Amino acid sequence: MRRAAWNADRTLSVHDDPQRAPGEGEVRVQVVNAGICGSDLHWYRGDFEPQALRTPGHEIGGIVAAVGSGVEHVKEGDVVGVEPLLRCGQCGHCISGHYNQCQVAGGLIGIAVDGGMAQDVFAPGVAVFKAPANVDGEVAAIAEPLACGVHGYNMATLGQGETVLVIGAGTIGLTAQLAAQAAGANVIVLARHPHQQEAARNLGAAEVIGEDEAGQQRLKELTDDDAIDVVAECVGGHADTIRQSVDVVRRLGRVIVLGVFAIDNAGFNPLTLLGKEITMVGAVTYGAIGGRAPDYQQALDVLSGCTEEARSLITHRFGLDGINEAFDTALNKGSKSIKVHITPNA
Protein backbone atom coordinates (compact mmCIF):
# COMPACT_ATOMS: atom_id res chain seq x y z
CA MET A 1 0.00 0.00 0.00
CA ARG A 2 1.53 3.29 -1.14
CA ARG A 3 1.06 6.42 0.90
CA ALA A 4 2.45 9.93 1.12
CA ALA A 5 3.90 11.04 4.44
CA TRP A 6 5.50 14.08 5.98
CA ASN A 7 9.26 14.40 6.18
CA ALA A 8 10.98 16.34 8.93
CA ASP A 9 11.67 19.20 6.48
CA ARG A 10 7.91 19.60 5.73
CA THR A 11 8.13 18.03 2.29
CA LEU A 12 6.35 14.76 1.56
CA SER A 13 7.63 11.44 0.28
CA VAL A 14 5.95 8.22 -0.83
CA HIS A 15 6.27 5.02 1.20
CA ASP A 16 5.27 1.40 0.63
CA ASP A 17 3.66 -0.36 3.59
CA PRO A 18 2.37 -3.92 4.02
CA GLN A 19 -1.39 -4.13 3.63
CA ARG A 20 -3.45 -5.12 6.67
CA ALA A 21 -7.02 -6.11 7.36
CA PRO A 22 -9.41 -3.72 9.11
CA GLY A 23 -9.88 -4.24 12.83
CA GLU A 24 -13.13 -4.57 14.73
CA GLY A 25 -15.49 -1.71 13.86
CA GLU A 26 -13.07 -0.42 11.23
CA VAL A 27 -13.37 0.05 7.46
CA ARG A 28 -10.62 -0.02 4.85
CA VAL A 29 -11.47 2.47 2.13
CA GLN A 30 -9.69 2.48 -1.22
CA VAL A 31 -9.15 6.19 -1.78
CA VAL A 32 -10.40 7.62 -5.07
CA ASN A 33 -9.68 11.28 -4.28
CA ALA A 34 -8.28 13.19 -1.31
CA GLY A 35 -8.40 16.98 -1.26
CA ILE A 36 -5.67 19.33 -0.06
CA CYS A 37 -7.23 21.58 2.57
CA GLY A 38 -6.02 25.01 3.62
CA SER A 39 -5.18 23.48 7.00
CA ASP A 40 -2.84 21.01 5.27
CA LEU A 41 -0.99 23.98 3.81
CA HIS A 42 -0.28 25.31 7.31
CA TRP A 43 2.05 22.33 7.80
CA TYR A 44 3.54 22.58 4.33
CA ARG A 45 4.51 26.23 4.64
CA GLY A 46 5.84 25.86 8.17
CA ASP A 47 3.12 27.40 10.35
CA PHE A 48 3.03 24.14 12.31
CA GLU A 49 5.47 21.29 12.74
CA PRO A 50 4.18 18.13 11.00
CA GLN A 51 4.53 14.72 12.59
CA ALA A 52 7.15 12.87 10.58
CA LEU A 53 5.77 9.85 8.68
CA ARG A 54 2.14 10.88 9.27
CA THR A 55 -0.02 10.65 6.13
CA PRO A 56 -2.14 13.80 5.66
CA GLY A 57 -5.54 14.12 4.06
CA HIS A 58 -8.97 14.51 5.66
CA GLU A 59 -11.11 15.27 2.59
CA ILE A 60 -11.69 11.70 1.45
CA GLY A 61 -13.90 9.92 -1.04
CA GLY A 62 -13.47 6.28 -1.98
CA ILE A 63 -14.78 2.73 -2.27
CA VAL A 64 -15.09 0.25 0.59
CA ALA A 65 -12.36 -2.36 0.18
CA ALA A 66 -12.98 -4.37 3.38
CA VAL A 67 -14.96 -4.11 6.61
CA GLY A 68 -14.09 -5.29 10.08
CA SER A 69 -16.36 -7.22 12.37
CA GLY A 70 -19.36 -5.28 13.65
CA VAL A 71 -19.65 -3.02 10.59
CA GLU A 72 -22.97 -3.58 8.84
CA HIS A 73 -24.06 -0.23 7.35
CA VAL A 74 -21.57 -0.37 4.45
CA LYS A 75 -20.16 -3.25 2.44
CA GLU A 76 -17.34 -3.93 0.03
CA GLY A 77 -17.82 -1.98 -3.20
CA ASP A 78 -19.89 0.85 -1.72
CA VAL A 79 -18.92 4.40 -2.70
CA VAL A 80 -18.39 6.35 0.51
CA GLY A 81 -17.25 9.59 2.01
CA VAL A 82 -15.14 9.58 5.17
CA GLU A 83 -16.09 12.05 7.89
CA PRO A 84 -12.64 12.55 9.44
CA LEU A 85 -13.62 13.49 12.99
CA LEU A 86 -12.45 11.11 15.70
CA ARG A 87 -14.58 10.89 18.81
CA CYS A 88 -15.04 8.73 21.92
CA GLY A 89 -18.80 8.35 21.43
CA GLN A 90 -19.46 8.35 25.17
CA CYS A 91 -18.87 11.85 26.56
CA GLY A 92 -21.62 14.43 26.89
CA HIS A 93 -20.58 16.23 23.72
CA CYS A 94 -20.64 13.04 21.68
CA ILE A 95 -23.99 11.93 23.06
CA SER A 96 -25.56 15.34 22.30
CA GLY A 97 -24.30 15.27 18.71
CA HIS A 98 -21.58 17.86 19.30
CA TYR A 99 -18.88 15.26 18.75
CA ASN A 100 -16.72 17.89 17.07
CA GLN A 101 -16.15 19.15 20.62
CA CYS A 102 -15.04 15.78 22.01
CA GLN A 103 -12.02 16.28 24.27
CA VAL A 104 -11.49 12.60 25.04
CA ALA A 105 -10.55 11.16 21.66
CA GLY A 106 -11.00 14.22 19.46
CA GLY A 107 -8.85 14.87 16.45
CA LEU A 108 -8.81 14.45 12.70
CA ILE A 109 -7.95 11.59 10.42
CA GLY A 110 -4.93 12.93 8.56
CA ILE A 111 -3.55 14.71 11.63
CA ALA A 112 -4.04 12.49 14.69
CA VAL A 113 -3.90 9.29 12.61
CA ASP A 114 -2.93 8.52 9.02
CA GLY A 115 -5.19 10.09 6.41
CA GLY A 116 -6.36 9.83 2.86
CA MET A 117 -3.32 10.70 0.75
CA ALA A 118 -2.73 6.99 0.38
CA GLN A 119 -4.07 4.12 -1.66
CA ASP A 120 -6.11 3.04 1.37
CA VAL A 121 -7.29 4.74 4.54
CA PHE A 122 -8.57 3.04 7.68
CA ALA A 123 -11.49 4.74 9.42
CA PRO A 124 -13.88 3.94 12.24
CA GLY A 125 -17.13 2.55 10.86
CA VAL A 126 -19.10 5.44 12.37
CA ALA A 127 -17.10 7.85 10.21
CA VAL A 128 -17.86 6.11 6.90
CA PHE A 129 -20.98 7.29 5.07
CA LYS A 130 -22.49 5.63 2.01
CA ALA A 131 -22.81 8.14 -0.83
CA PRO A 132 -26.01 8.67 -2.82
CA ALA A 133 -26.18 6.58 -5.98
CA ASN A 134 -25.13 9.39 -8.33
CA VAL A 135 -22.17 10.59 -6.21
CA ASP A 136 -18.84 8.99 -7.16
CA GLY A 137 -15.67 8.84 -5.09
CA GLU A 138 -14.25 12.01 -6.60
CA VAL A 139 -17.28 14.13 -5.76
CA ALA A 140 -17.68 12.45 -2.35
CA ALA A 141 -14.32 13.94 -1.33
CA ILE A 142 -15.96 17.39 -1.51
CA ALA A 143 -18.46 16.45 1.22
CA GLU A 144 -15.98 17.34 3.96
CA PRO A 145 -15.57 21.07 3.20
CA LEU A 146 -19.24 21.27 2.20
CA ALA A 147 -20.27 19.83 5.58
CA CYS A 148 -18.61 22.80 7.29
CA GLY A 149 -21.07 25.16 5.60
CA VAL A 150 -24.01 22.84 6.28
CA HIS A 151 -23.05 22.82 9.96
CA GLY A 152 -22.83 26.61 10.12
CA TYR A 153 -26.22 27.13 8.50
CA ASN A 154 -27.80 24.53 10.79
CA MET A 155 -26.40 26.35 13.81
CA ALA A 156 -27.71 29.68 12.51
CA THR A 157 -31.08 28.18 11.41
CA LEU A 158 -30.91 29.42 7.83
CA GLY A 159 -34.40 29.78 6.38
CA GLN A 160 -35.64 29.29 2.84
CA GLY A 161 -35.77 32.56 0.89
CA GLU A 162 -33.25 34.37 3.09
CA THR A 163 -30.37 36.26 1.53
CA VAL A 164 -26.89 35.01 2.36
CA LEU A 165 -23.69 36.93 1.68
CA VAL A 166 -20.73 34.59 1.37
CA ILE A 167 -17.48 36.47 1.96
CA GLY A 168 -14.61 34.63 0.31
CA ALA A 169 -14.70 32.26 -2.65
CA GLY A 170 -12.11 29.63 -1.93
CA THR A 171 -13.24 26.06 -1.37
CA ILE A 172 -15.02 26.82 1.91
CA GLY A 173 -16.80 29.83 0.44
CA LEU A 174 -17.87 28.10 -2.76
CA THR A 175 -19.11 24.99 -0.94
CA ALA A 176 -20.89 27.28 1.55
CA GLN A 177 -22.57 28.79 -1.52
CA LEU A 178 -23.74 25.34 -2.64
CA ALA A 179 -25.03 24.53 0.85
CA ALA A 180 -27.00 27.80 1.09
CA GLN A 181 -28.49 27.35 -2.38
CA ALA A 182 -29.57 23.82 -1.48
CA ALA A 183 -31.34 25.26 1.57
CA GLY A 184 -33.32 27.61 -0.69
CA ALA A 185 -31.41 30.79 0.09
CA ASN A 186 -30.63 33.66 -2.27
CA VAL A 187 -26.82 33.74 -2.37
CA ILE A 188 -24.53 36.70 -3.04
CA VAL A 189 -20.80 36.00 -3.18
CA LEU A 190 -18.04 38.51 -2.46
CA ALA A 191 -14.96 37.22 -4.29
CA ARG A 192 -11.54 38.77 -4.76
CA HIS A 193 -10.07 36.94 -7.75
CA PRO A 194 -11.60 36.76 -11.25
CA HIS A 195 -11.38 32.96 -11.41
CA GLN A 196 -13.23 32.74 -8.10
CA GLN A 197 -15.89 35.14 -9.35
CA GLU A 198 -16.34 32.98 -12.44
CA ALA A 199 -16.62 29.85 -10.31
CA ALA A 200 -19.30 31.44 -8.11
CA ARG A 201 -21.32 32.41 -11.19
CA ASN A 202 -20.98 28.92 -12.63
CA LEU A 203 -22.32 27.48 -9.37
CA GLY A 204 -25.42 29.61 -9.69
CA ALA A 205 -24.88 32.61 -7.40
CA ALA A 206 -27.66 35.18 -7.66
CA GLU A 207 -25.01 37.90 -7.64
CA VAL A 208 -21.23 38.07 -7.53
CA ILE A 209 -19.47 41.14 -6.16
CA GLY A 210 -15.82 42.01 -6.61
CA GLU A 211 -13.60 44.01 -4.28
CA ASP A 212 -13.28 46.94 -6.68
CA GLU A 213 -15.00 50.31 -6.25
CA ALA A 214 -18.18 49.13 -7.99
CA GLY A 215 -18.32 46.12 -5.71
CA GLN A 216 -17.91 48.23 -2.60
CA GLN A 217 -20.69 50.54 -3.76
CA ARG A 218 -22.99 47.57 -4.33
CA LEU A 219 -22.18 46.20 -0.88
CA LYS A 220 -23.07 49.59 0.62
CA GLU A 221 -26.42 49.53 -1.18
CA LEU A 222 -27.20 46.07 0.21
CA THR A 223 -26.19 47.21 3.68
CA ASP A 224 -28.29 50.38 3.54
CA ASP A 225 -31.29 48.31 2.40
CA ASP A 226 -30.89 45.83 5.30
CA ALA A 227 -30.87 43.17 2.57
CA ILE A 228 -28.42 40.66 4.03
CA ASP A 229 -29.98 38.22 6.48
CA VAL A 230 -26.95 36.00 7.03
CA VAL A 231 -23.23 36.46 6.40
CA ALA A 232 -20.99 33.42 6.00
CA GLU A 233 -17.42 34.54 6.69
CA CYS A 234 -15.16 32.13 4.79
CA VAL A 235 -11.79 33.89 4.62
CA GLY A 236 -10.06 33.71 8.01
CA GLY A 237 -6.29 34.15 8.14
CA HIS A 238 -5.39 37.77 8.85
CA ALA A 239 -8.41 39.27 7.10
CA ASP A 240 -10.65 42.02 8.45
CA THR A 241 -13.74 40.11 7.46
CA ILE A 242 -15.43 39.68 10.83
CA ARG A 243 -15.66 43.45 11.13
CA GLN A 244 -16.96 43.59 7.58
CA SER A 245 -19.53 40.87 8.34
CA VAL A 246 -20.86 42.69 11.39
CA ASP A 247 -21.03 45.97 9.47
CA VAL A 248 -23.00 44.67 6.46
CA VAL A 249 -25.48 42.21 7.99
CA ARG A 250 -28.98 43.54 8.66
CA ARG A 251 -30.38 44.38 12.05
CA LEU A 252 -31.23 41.13 13.88
CA GLY A 253 -29.16 39.24 11.29
CA ARG A 254 -26.68 36.41 11.84
CA VAL A 255 -22.98 36.10 11.17
CA ILE A 256 -21.44 32.64 10.79
CA VAL A 257 -17.65 32.46 11.21
CA LEU A 258 -16.33 29.57 9.09
CA GLY A 259 -12.87 30.95 8.26
CA VAL A 260 -9.92 29.83 10.38
CA PHE A 261 -8.16 32.92 11.69
CA ALA A 262 -4.49 33.39 12.50
CA ILE A 263 -5.15 36.44 14.68
CA ASP A 264 -6.45 36.73 18.24
CA ASN A 265 -8.32 40.03 17.81
CA ALA A 266 -11.02 40.35 15.16
CA GLY A 267 -11.19 44.15 15.41
CA PHE A 268 -14.94 44.69 14.99
CA ASN A 269 -16.93 47.34 16.85
CA PRO A 270 -18.91 45.65 19.64
CA LEU A 271 -21.37 48.57 19.66
CA THR A 272 -22.42 47.56 16.15
CA LEU A 273 -22.98 43.99 17.34
CA LEU A 274 -24.96 45.31 20.29
CA GLY A 275 -26.94 47.99 18.50
CA LYS A 276 -28.03 45.79 15.59
CA GLU A 277 -28.64 42.81 17.92
CA ILE A 278 -26.62 40.52 15.71
CA THR A 279 -26.23 36.82 16.47
CA MET A 280 -22.67 35.63 15.84
CA VAL A 281 -22.05 31.90 15.46
CA GLY A 282 -18.68 30.18 15.47
CA ALA A 283 -18.91 26.95 13.49
CA VAL A 284 -16.11 24.40 13.35
CA THR A 285 -16.30 21.21 11.29
CA TYR A 286 -19.61 19.36 11.72
CA GLY A 287 -21.75 17.21 14.00
CA ALA A 288 -25.28 15.85 14.35
CA ILE A 289 -27.12 18.35 16.51
CA GLY A 290 -30.77 18.93 17.27
CA GLY A 291 -31.90 15.49 16.21
CA ARG A 292 -30.99 16.17 12.58
CA ALA A 293 -29.11 13.84 10.28
CA PRO A 294 -25.33 14.33 10.57
CA ASP A 295 -24.09 17.44 8.78
CA TYR A 296 -21.77 15.21 6.75
CA GLN A 297 -24.68 13.07 5.50
CA GLN A 298 -26.57 16.24 4.63
CA ALA A 299 -23.53 17.39 2.64
CA LEU A 300 -23.51 14.15 0.64
CA ASP A 301 -27.21 14.67 -0.06
CA VAL A 302 -26.52 18.22 -1.27
CA LEU A 303 -23.87 16.84 -3.62
CA SER A 304 -26.39 14.45 -5.14
CA GLY A 305 -28.23 17.49 -6.50
CA CYS A 306 -25.19 19.28 -7.93
CA THR A 307 -22.59 16.66 -8.78
CA GLU A 308 -21.12 18.32 -11.84
CA GLU A 309 -21.15 21.78 -10.29
CA ALA A 310 -19.24 20.36 -7.34
CA ARG A 311 -16.84 18.49 -9.60
CA SER A 312 -16.01 21.76 -11.35
CA LEU A 313 -14.36 22.96 -8.13
CA ILE A 314 -11.60 20.37 -8.63
CA THR A 315 -9.17 22.34 -10.78
CA HIS A 316 -6.06 20.14 -10.42
CA ARG A 317 -5.42 16.42 -9.90
CA PHE A 318 -2.10 14.75 -9.05
CA GLY A 319 -1.02 11.19 -8.36
CA LEU A 320 1.02 10.29 -5.28
CA ASP A 321 4.31 10.78 -7.11
CA GLY A 322 3.36 14.41 -7.71
CA ILE A 323 2.46 15.10 -4.09
CA ASN A 324 4.87 18.01 -3.56
CA GLU A 325 3.89 19.60 -6.87
CA ALA A 326 0.28 19.29 -5.78
CA PHE A 327 0.96 21.16 -2.53
CA ASP A 328 2.96 23.81 -4.41
CA THR A 329 0.01 24.28 -6.77
CA ALA A 330 -2.46 24.61 -3.90
CA LEU A 331 -0.21 27.14 -2.19
CA ASN A 332 0.46 29.23 -5.31
CA LYS A 333 -2.24 31.86 -5.86
CA GLY A 334 -1.02 32.25 -9.43
CA SER A 335 -2.09 28.69 -10.27
CA LYS A 336 -5.76 29.77 -10.05
CA SER A 337 -6.47 26.57 -8.18
CA ILE A 338 -9.66 26.13 -6.21
CA LYS A 339 -9.46 22.53 -5.05
CA VAL A 340 -6.38 20.37 -5.66
CA HIS A 341 -6.97 16.63 -5.34
CA ILE A 342 -4.66 13.68 -4.90
CA THR A 343 -5.68 10.53 -6.82
CA PRO A 344 -3.66 7.79 -5.07
CA ASN A 345 -4.87 4.87 -7.17
CA ALA A 346 -4.87 6.55 -10.57
Coordinates of C-alpha atoms in Angstrom, one line a residue:
M1 CA 0.0 0.0 0.0
R2 CA 1.5 3.3 -1.1
R3 CA 1.1 6.4 0.9
A4 CA 2.5 9.9 1.1
A5 CA 3.9 11.0 4.4
W6 CA 5.5 14.1 6.0
N7 CA 9.3 14.4 6.2
A8 CA 11.0 16.3 8.9
D9 CA 11.7 19.2 6.5
R10 CA 7.9 19.6 5.7
T11 CA 8.1 18.0 2.3
L12 CA 6.4 14.8 1.6
S13 CA 7.6 11.4 0.3
V14 CA 6.0 8.2 -0.8
H15 CA 6.3 5.0 1.2
D16 CA 5.3 1.4 0.6
D17 CA 3.7 -0.4 3.6
P18 CA 2.4 -3.9 4.0
Q19 CA -1.4 -4.1 3.6
R20 CA -3.5 -5.1 6.7
A21 CA -7.0 -6.1 7.4
P22 CA -9.4 -3.7 9.1
G23 CA -9.9 -4.2 12.8
E24 CA -13.1 -4.6 14.7
G25 CA -15.5 -1.7 13.9
E26 CA -13.1 -0.4 11.2
V27 CA -13.4 0.0 7.5
R28 CA -10.6 0.0 4.8
V29 CA -11.5 2.5 2.1
Q30 CA -9.7 2.5 -1.2
V31 CA -9.1 6.2 -1.8
V32 CA -10.4 7.6 -5.1
N33 CA -9.7 11.3 -4.3
A34 CA -8.3 13.2 -1.3
G35 CA -8.4 17.0 -1.3
I36 CA -5.7 19.3 -0.1
C37 CA -7.2 21.6 2.6
G38 CA -6.0 25.0 3.6
S39 CA -5.2 23.5 7.0
D40 CA -2.8 21.0 5.3
L41 CA -1.0 24.0 3.8
H42 CA -0.3 25.3 7.3
W43 CA 2.0 22.3 7.8
Y44 CA 3.5 22.6 4.3
R45 CA 4.5 26.2 4.6
G46 CA 5.8 25.9 8.2
D47 CA 3.1 27.4 10.3
F48 CA 3.0 24.1 12.3
E49 CA 5.5 21.3 12.7
P50 CA 4.2 18.1 11.0
Q51 CA 4.5 14.7 12.6
A52 CA 7.1 12.9 10.6
L53 CA 5.8 9.8 8.7
R54 CA 2.1 10.9 9.3
T55 CA 0.0 10.7 6.1
P56 CA -2.1 13.8 5.7
G57 CA -5.5 14.1 4.1
H58 CA -9.0 14.5 5.7
E59 CA -11.1 15.3 2.6
I60 CA -11.7 11.7 1.4
G61 CA -13.9 9.9 -1.0
G62 CA -13.5 6.3 -2.0
I63 CA -14.8 2.7 -2.3
V64 CA -15.1 0.3 0.6
A65 CA -12.4 -2.4 0.2
A66 CA -13.0 -4.4 3.4
V67 CA -15.0 -4.1 6.6
G68 CA -14.1 -5.3 10.1
S69 CA -16.4 -7.2 12.4
G70 CA -19.4 -5.3 13.7
V71 CA -19.6 -3.0 10.6
E72 CA -23.0 -3.6 8.8
H73 CA -24.1 -0.2 7.3
V74 CA -21.6 -0.4 4.5
K75 CA -20.2 -3.3 2.4
E76 CA -17.3 -3.9 0.0
G77 CA -17.8 -2.0 -3.2
D78 CA -19.9 0.9 -1.7
V79 CA -18.9 4.4 -2.7
V80 CA -18.4 6.3 0.5
G81 CA -17.3 9.6 2.0
V82 CA -15.1 9.6 5.2
E83 CA -16.1 12.0 7.9
P84 CA -12.6 12.6 9.4
L85 CA -13.6 13.5 13.0
L86 CA -12.4 11.1 15.7
R87 CA -14.6 10.9 18.8
C88 CA -15.0 8.7 21.9
G89 CA -18.8 8.3 21.4
Q90 CA -19.5 8.3 25.2
C91 CA -18.9 11.8 26.6
G92 CA -21.6 14.4 26.9
H93 CA -20.6 16.2 23.7
C94 CA -20.6 13.0 21.7
I95 CA -24.0 11.9 23.1
S96 CA -25.6 15.3 22.3
G97 CA -24.3 15.3 18.7
H98 CA -21.6 17.9 19.3
Y99 CA -18.9 15.3 18.7
N100 CA -16.7 17.9 17.1
Q101 CA -16.2 19.2 20.6
C102 CA -15.0 15.8 22.0
Q103 CA -12.0 16.3 24.3
V104 CA -11.5 12.6 25.0
A105 CA -10.6 11.2 21.7
G106 CA -11.0 14.2 19.5
G107 CA -8.8 14.9 16.4
L108 CA -8.8 14.4 12.7
I109 CA -7.9 11.6 10.4
G110 CA -4.9 12.9 8.6
I111 CA -3.6 14.7 11.6
A112 CA -4.0 12.5 14.7
V113 CA -3.9 9.3 12.6
D114 CA -2.9 8.5 9.0
G115 CA -5.2 10.1 6.4
G116 CA -6.4 9.8 2.9
M117 CA -3.3 10.7 0.7
A118 CA -2.7 7.0 0.4
Q119 CA -4.1 4.1 -1.7
D120 CA -6.1 3.0 1.4
V121 CA -7.3 4.7 4.5
F122 CA -8.6 3.0 7.7
A123 CA -11.5 4.7 9.4
P124 CA -13.9 3.9 12.2
G125 CA -17.1 2.5 10.9
V126 CA -19.1 5.4 12.4
A127 CA -17.1 7.8 10.2
V128 CA -17.9 6.1 6.9
F129 CA -21.0 7.3 5.1
K130 CA -22.5 5.6 2.0
A131 CA -22.8 8.1 -0.8
P132 CA -26.0 8.7 -2.8
A133 CA -26.2 6.6 -6.0
N134 CA -25.1 9.4 -8.3
V135 CA -22.2 10.6 -6.2
D136 CA -18.8 9.0 -7.2
G137 CA -15.7 8.8 -5.1
E138 CA -14.3 12.0 -6.6
V139 CA -17.3 14.1 -5.8
A140 CA -17.7 12.4 -2.4
A141 CA -14.3 13.9 -1.3
I142 CA -16.0 17.4 -1.5
A143 CA -18.5 16.4 1.2
E144 CA -16.0 17.3 4.0
P145 CA -15.6 21.1 3.2
L146 CA -19.2 21.3 2.2
A147 CA -20.3 19.8 5.6
C148 CA -18.6 22.8 7.3
G149 CA -21.1 25.2 5.6
V150 CA -24.0 22.8 6.3
H151 CA -23.0 22.8 10.0
G152 CA -22.8 26.6 10.1
Y153 CA -26.2 27.1 8.5
N154 CA -27.8 24.5 10.8
M155 CA -26.4 26.3 13.8
A156 CA -27.7 29.7 12.5
T157 CA -31.1 28.2 11.4
L158 CA -30.9 29.4 7.8
G159 CA -34.4 29.8 6.4
Q160 CA -35.6 29.3 2.8
G161 CA -35.8 32.6 0.9
E162 CA -33.3 34.4 3.1
T163 CA -30.4 36.3 1.5
V164 CA -26.9 35.0 2.4
L165 CA -23.7 36.9 1.7
V166 CA -20.7 34.6 1.4
I167 CA -17.5 36.5 2.0
G168 CA -14.6 34.6 0.3
A169 CA -14.7 32.3 -2.6
G170 CA -12.1 29.6 -1.9
T171 CA -13.2 26.1 -1.4
I172 CA -15.0 26.8 1.9
G173 CA -16.8 29.8 0.4
L174 CA -17.9 28.1 -2.8
T175 CA -19.1 25.0 -0.9
A176 CA -20.9 27.3 1.5
Q177 CA -22.6 28.8 -1.5
L178 CA -23.7 25.3 -2.6
A179 CA -25.0 24.5 0.8
A180 CA -27.0 27.8 1.1
Q181 CA -28.5 27.3 -2.4
A182 CA -29.6 23.8 -1.5
A183 CA -31.3 25.3 1.6
G184 CA -33.3 27.6 -0.7
A185 CA -31.4 30.8 0.1
N186 CA -30.6 33.7 -2.3
V187 CA -26.8 33.7 -2.4
I188 CA -24.5 36.7 -3.0
V189 CA -20.8 36.0 -3.2
L190 CA -18.0 38.5 -2.5
A191 CA -15.0 37.2 -4.3
R192 CA -11.5 38.8 -4.8
H193 CA -10.1 36.9 -7.7
P194 CA -11.6 36.8 -11.3
H195 CA -11.4 33.0 -11.4
Q196 CA -13.2 32.7 -8.1
Q197 CA -15.9 35.1 -9.3
E198 CA -16.3 33.0 -12.4
A199 CA -16.6 29.8 -10.3
A200 CA -19.3 31.4 -8.1
R201 CA -21.3 32.4 -11.2
N202 CA -21.0 28.9 -12.6
L203 CA -22.3 27.5 -9.4
G204 CA -25.4 29.6 -9.7
A205 CA -24.9 32.6 -7.4
A206 CA -27.7 35.2 -7.7
E207 CA -25.0 37.9 -7.6
V208 CA -21.2 38.1 -7.5
I209 CA -19.5 41.1 -6.2
G210 CA -15.8 42.0 -6.6
E211 CA -13.6 44.0 -4.3
D212 CA -13.3 46.9 -6.7
E213 CA -15.0 50.3 -6.3
A214 CA -18.2 49.1 -8.0
G215 CA -18.3 46.1 -5.7
Q216 CA -17.9 48.2 -2.6
Q217 CA -20.7 50.5 -3.8
R218 CA -23.0 47.6 -4.3
L219 CA -22.2 46.2 -0.9
K220 CA -23.1 49.6 0.6
E221 CA -26.4 49.5 -1.2
L222 CA -27.2 46.1 0.2
T223 CA -26.2 47.2 3.7
D224 CA -28.3 50.4 3.5
D225 CA -31.3 48.3 2.4
D226 CA -30.9 45.8 5.3
A227 CA -30.9 43.2 2.6
I228 CA -28.4 40.7 4.0
D229 CA -30.0 38.2 6.5
V230 CA -26.9 36.0 7.0
V231 CA -23.2 36.5 6.4
A232 CA -21.0 33.4 6.0
E233 CA -17.4 34.5 6.7
C234 CA -15.2 32.1 4.8
V235 CA -11.8 33.9 4.6
G236 CA -10.1 33.7 8.0
G237 CA -6.3 34.2 8.1
H238 CA -5.4 37.8 8.9
A239 CA -8.4 39.3 7.1
D240 CA -10.6 42.0 8.5
T241 CA -13.7 40.1 7.5
I242 CA -15.4 39.7 10.8
R243 CA -15.7 43.4 11.1
Q244 CA -17.0 43.6 7.6
S245 CA -19.5 40.9 8.3
V246 CA -20.9 42.7 11.4
D247 CA -21.0 46.0 9.5
V248 CA -23.0 44.7 6.5
V249 CA -25.5 42.2 8.0
R250 CA -29.0 43.5 8.7
R251 CA -30.4 44.4 12.0
L252 CA -31.2 41.1 13.9
G253 CA -29.2 39.2 11.3
R254 CA -26.7 36.4 11.8
V255 CA -23.0 36.1 11.2
I256 CA -21.4 32.6 10.8
V257 CA -17.7 32.5 11.2
L258 CA -16.3 29.6 9.1
G259 CA -12.9 31.0 8.3
V260 CA -9.9 29.8 10.4
F261 CA -8.2 32.9 11.7
A262 CA -4.5 33.4 12.5
I263 CA -5.2 36.4 14.7
D264 CA -6.4 36.7 18.2
N265 CA -8.3 40.0 17.8
A266 CA -11.0 40.3 15.2
G267 CA -11.2 44.2 15.4
F268 CA -14.9 44.7 15.0
N269 CA -16.9 47.3 16.8
P270 CA -18.9 45.7 19.6
L271 CA -21.4 48.6 19.7
T272 CA -22.4 47.6 16.1
L273 CA -23.0 44.0 17.3
L274 CA -25.0 45.3 20.3
G275 CA -26.9 48.0 18.5
K276 CA -28.0 45.8 15.6
E277 CA -28.6 42.8 17.9
I278 CA -26.6 40.5 15.7
T279 CA -26.2 36.8 16.5
M280 CA -22.7 35.6 15.8
V281 CA -22.0 31.9 15.5
G282 CA -18.7 30.2 15.5
A283 CA -18.9 27.0 13.5
V284 CA -16.1 24.4 13.4
T285 CA -16.3 21.2 11.3
Y286 CA -19.6 19.4 11.7
G287 CA -21.7 17.2 14.0
A288 CA -25.3 15.8 14.4
I289 CA -27.1 18.4 16.5
G290 CA -30.8 18.9 17.3
G291 CA -31.9 15.5 16.2
R292 CA -31.0 16.2 12.6
A293 CA -29.1 13.8 10.3
P294 CA -25.3 14.3 10.6
D295 CA -24.1 17.4 8.8
Y296 CA -21.8 15.2 6.8
Q297 CA -24.7 13.1 5.5
Q298 CA -26.6 16.2 4.6
A299 CA -23.5 17.4 2.6
L300 CA -23.5 14.2 0.6
D301 CA -27.2 14.7 -0.1
V302 CA -26.5 18.2 -1.3
L303 CA -23.9 16.8 -3.6
S304 CA -26.4 14.5 -5.1
G305 CA -28.2 17.5 -6.5
C306 CA -25.2 19.3 -7.9
T307 CA -22.6 16.7 -8.8
E308 CA -21.1 18.3 -11.8
E309 CA -21.1 21.8 -10.3
A310 CA -19.2 20.4 -7.3
R311 CA -16.8 18.5 -9.6
S312 CA -16.0 21.8 -11.4
L313 CA -14.4 23.0 -8.1
I314 CA -11.6 20.4 -8.6
T315 CA -9.2 22.3 -10.8
H316 CA -6.1 20.1 -10.4
R317 CA -5.4 16.4 -9.9
F318 CA -2.1 14.7 -9.1
G319 CA -1.0 11.2 -8.4
L320 CA 1.0 10.3 -5.3
D321 CA 4.3 10.8 -7.1
G322 CA 3.4 14.4 -7.7
I323 CA 2.5 15.1 -4.1
N324 CA 4.9 18.0 -3.6
E325 CA 3.9 19.6 -6.9
A326 CA 0.3 19.3 -5.8
F327 CA 1.0 21.2 -2.5
D328 CA 3.0 23.8 -4.4
T329 CA 0.0 24.3 -6.8
A330 CA -2.5 24.6 -3.9
L331 CA -0.2 27.1 -2.2
N332 CA 0.5 29.2 -5.3
K333 CA -2.2 31.9 -5.9
G334 CA -1.0 32.2 -9.4
S335 CA -2.1 28.7 -10.3
K336 CA -5.8 29.8 -10.1
S337 CA -6.5 26.6 -8.2
I338 CA -9.7 26.1 -6.2
K339 CA -9.5 22.5 -5.1
V340 CA -6.4 20.4 -5.7
H341 CA -7.0 16.6 -5.3
I342 CA -4.7 13.7 -4.9
T343 CA -5.7 10.5 -6.8
P344 CA -3.7 7.8 -5.1
N345 CA -4.9 4.9 -7.2
A346 CA -4.9 6.5 -10.6

